[in-house]
Amino acid sequence: MIKSIAFTVYPVSDVARSRRFYEDVLGLKVSLNYQEAWVEYDIGAGTFAISNMMQGSIPGAKGAGIAFEVDSLDAEVKRLKEKKIPFLLEPMETPVCHMAVIADPDGNGLCLHQIKSASPA
């Protein structure tokens, strides 16, 4: 029986370059670094990893995705645009959230997500 998600991983072509992006640009903190080939970042109750160790994986492949919850989508969008980070999807609103999608150095899509406050029933 599956009881939880252990981690989400993105394949990357250059771990050092990707670390600069995830740590210096997005502000993630390393929780595990295995031989500079598998780097984990604990975020809330989950773990996000980057790696160049996964045989058959293609960095920047389309289809998979992760959403990072942010305090203020507007502030993050402004900050990342100032850093010239490419946007794959400009900020948009849905009935439950505000979101935008940026690209990491390999073109992997990263959703920036801000859930809307629940309305009183």
mmCIF file of C-alpha atoms in Angstrom:
data_model
loop_
_atom_site.group_PDB
_atom_site.id
_atom_site.type_symbol
_atom_site.label_atom_id
_atom_site.label_comp_id
_atom_site.label_asym_id
_atom_site.label_seq_id
_atom_site.Cartn_x
_atom_site.Cartn_y
_atom_site.Cartn_z
ATOM 1 C CA MET A 1 0.000 0.000 0.000
ATOM 2 C CA ILE A 2 1.355 3.441 -0.924
ATOM 3 C CA LYS A 3 1.421 5.736 2.107
ATOM 4 C CA SER A 4 3.164 8.905 0.884
ATOM 5 C CA ILE A 5 5.305 10.488 -1.815
ATOM 6 C CA ALA A 6 8.957 10.058 -0.860
ATOM 7 C CA PHE A 7 10.333 12.696 -3.252
ATOM 8 C CA THR A 8 9.939 14.341 -6.623
ATOM 9 C CA VAL A 9 13.045 14.490 -8.831
ATOM 10 C CA TYR A 10 13.946 16.447 -11.945
ATOM 11 C CA PRO A 11 16.711 15.216 -14.224
ATOM 12 C CA VAL A 12 19.312 17.900 -14.947
ATOM 13 C CA SER A 13 22.284 17.996 -17.298
ATOM 14 C CA ASP A 14 24.593 20.068 -15.089
ATOM 15 C CA VAL A 15 24.114 19.696 -11.326
ATOM 16 C CA ALA A 16 26.338 22.669 -10.405
ATOM 17 C CA ARG A 17 24.459 25.004 -12.770
ATOM 18 C CA SER A 18 21.106 23.716 -11.520
ATOM 19 C CA ARG A 19 22.171 24.117 -7.894
ATOM 20 C CA ARG A 20 22.960 27.788 -8.553
ATOM 21 C CA PHE A 21 19.450 28.218 -9.946
ATOM 22 C CA TYR A 22 17.571 26.315 -7.219
ATOM 23 C CA GLU A 23 19.635 27.670 -4.327
ATOM 24 C CA ASP A 24 20.679 31.180 -5.404
ATOM 25 C CA VAL A 25 17.614 32.124 -7.462
ATOM 26 C CA LEU A 26 14.795 30.191 -5.775
ATOM 27 C CA GLY A 27 16.357 30.116 -2.297
ATOM 28 C CA LEU A 28 16.051 26.368 -1.631
ATOM 29 C CA LYS A 29 18.268 24.874 1.097
ATOM 30 C CA VAL A 30 20.134 21.588 0.565
ATOM 31 C CA SER A 31 19.034 18.785 2.869
ATOM 32 C CA LEU A 32 21.119 16.018 1.224
ATOM 33 C CA ASN A 33 23.928 16.028 -1.327
ATOM 34 C CA TYR A 34 25.067 12.652 -2.643
ATOM 35 C CA GLN A 35 28.328 12.928 -4.606
ATOM 36 C CA GLU A 36 27.238 16.164 -6.338
ATOM 37 C CA ALA A 37 24.995 13.952 -8.481
ATOM 38 C CA TRP A 38 21.812 13.802 -6.388
ATOM 39 C CA VAL A 39 20.806 16.876 -4.395
ATOM 40 C CA GLU A 40 17.688 17.038 -2.224
ATOM 41 C CA TYR A 41 15.773 20.005 -0.844
ATOM 42 C CA ASP A 42 13.228 19.424 1.926
ATOM 43 C CA ILE A 43 10.254 21.726 1.400
ATOM 44 C CA GLY A 44 7.506 21.490 3.987
ATOM 45 C CA ALA A 45 6.585 17.824 4.329
ATOM 46 C CA GLY A 46 7.979 16.950 0.888
ATOM 47 C CA THR A 47 11.342 16.593 -0.794
ATOM 48 C CA PHE A 48 12.374 17.891 -4.208
ATOM 49 C CA ALA A 49 15.551 16.538 -5.812
ATOM 50 C CA ILE A 50 17.724 17.228 -8.845
ATOM 51 C CA SER A 51 20.032 14.628 -10.344
ATOM 52 C CA ASN A 52 22.103 13.619 -13.337
ATOM 53 C CA MET A 53 22.192 9.962 -12.196
ATOM 54 C CA MET A 54 18.925 8.691 -13.663
ATOM 55 C CA GLN A 55 19.604 6.482 -16.676
ATOM 56 C CA GLY A 56 17.198 7.156 -19.529
ATOM 57 C CA SER A 57 15.864 10.423 -18.102
ATOM 58 C CA ILE A 58 15.918 13.490 -20.314
ATOM 59 C CA PRO A 59 16.514 16.896 -18.706
ATOM 60 C CA GLY A 60 13.879 19.388 -19.780
ATOM 61 C CA ALA A 61 11.499 16.670 -21.005
ATOM 62 C CA LYS A 62 7.946 17.901 -21.261
ATOM 63 C CA GLY A 63 5.119 16.401 -19.267
ATOM 64 C CA ALA A 64 6.210 16.137 -15.637
ATOM 65 C CA GLY A 65 5.694 19.014 -13.284
ATOM 66 C CA ILE A 66 5.959 20.264 -9.756
ATOM 67 C CA ALA A 67 4.232 23.198 -8.090
ATOM 68 C CA PHE A 68 5.971 25.235 -5.399
ATOM 69 C CA GLU A 69 3.584 27.046 -3.054
ATOM 70 C CA VAL A 70 4.600 30.702 -2.560
ATOM 71 C CA ASP A 71 3.484 33.381 -0.097
ATOM 72 C CA SER A 72 2.960 36.004 -2.806
ATOM 73 C CA LEU A 73 2.860 35.090 -6.481
ATOM 74 C CA ASP A 74 3.050 38.751 -7.491
ATOM 75 C CA ALA A 75 6.238 39.290 -5.463
ATOM 76 C CA GLU A 76 7.887 36.111 -6.807
ATOM 77 C CA VAL A 77 6.985 36.944 -10.402
ATOM 78 C CA LYS A 78 8.435 40.444 -10.021
ATOM 79 C CA ARG A 79 11.636 39.117 -8.393
ATOM 80 C CA LEU A 80 12.172 36.409 -11.009
ATOM 81 C CA LYS A 81 11.447 38.697 -13.953
ATOM 82 C CA GLU A 82 14.078 41.097 -12.582
ATOM 83 C CA LYS A 83 16.513 38.143 -12.680
ATOM 84 C CA LYS A 84 15.482 37.449 -16.312
ATOM 85 C CA ILE A 85 14.159 33.963 -15.505
ATOM 86 C CA PRO A 86 12.164 32.618 -18.490
ATOM 87 C CA PHE A 87 8.408 32.206 -18.014
ATOM 88 C CA LEU A 88 6.687 29.304 -19.776
ATOM 89 C CA LEU A 89 3.274 30.497 -18.587
ATOM 90 C CA GLU A 90 2.621 34.064 -17.530
ATOM 91 C CA PRO A 91 0.719 34.600 -14.270
ATOM 92 C CA MET A 92 -2.873 33.476 -14.460
ATOM 93 C CA GLU A 93 -5.802 32.971 -12.144
ATOM 94 C CA THR A 94 -8.019 29.923 -11.699
ATOM 95 C CA PRO A 95 -11.012 29.530 -9.384
ATOM 96 C CA VAL A 96 -8.726 28.129 -6.653
ATOM 97 C CA CYS A 97 -5.298 29.665 -7.223
ATOM 98 C CA HIS A 98 -2.946 32.105 -8.905
ATOM 99 C CA MET A 99 -0.033 30.517 -10.766
ATOM 100 C CA ALA A 100 2.776 30.973 -13.262
ATOM 101 C CA VAL A 101 5.323 28.559 -14.731
ATOM 102 C CA ILE A 102 9.042 29.287 -15.012
ATOM 103 C CA ALA A 103 11.855 27.251 -16.571
ATOM 104 C CA ASP A 104 14.979 25.980 -14.853
ATOM 105 C CA PRO A 105 18.312 25.961 -16.765
ATOM 106 C CA ASP A 106 17.350 22.698 -18.537
ATOM 107 C CA GLY A 107 13.871 23.916 -19.462
ATOM 108 C CA ASN A 108 12.093 21.896 -16.764
ATOM 109 C CA GLY A 109 8.828 23.664 -15.917
ATOM 110 C CA LEU A 110 8.288 24.818 -12.332
ATOM 111 C CA CYS A 111 4.866 26.050 -11.315
ATOM 112 C CA LEU A 112 4.758 28.871 -8.793
ATOM 113 C CA HIS A 113 1.434 28.465 -7.017
ATOM 114 C CA GLN A 114 -0.529 30.587 -4.559
ATOM 115 C CA ILE A 115 -3.718 29.020 -3.248
ATOM 116 C CA LYS A 116 -6.631 31.377 -2.732
ATOM 117 C CA SER A 117 -8.002 31.729 0.787
ATOM 118 C CA ALA A 118 -11.028 29.603 1.451
ATOM 119 C CA SER A 119 -14.286 31.529 1.391
ATOM 120 C CA PRO A 120 -16.536 31.270 4.435
ATOM 121 C CA ALA A 121 -19.403 28.882 3.752
#
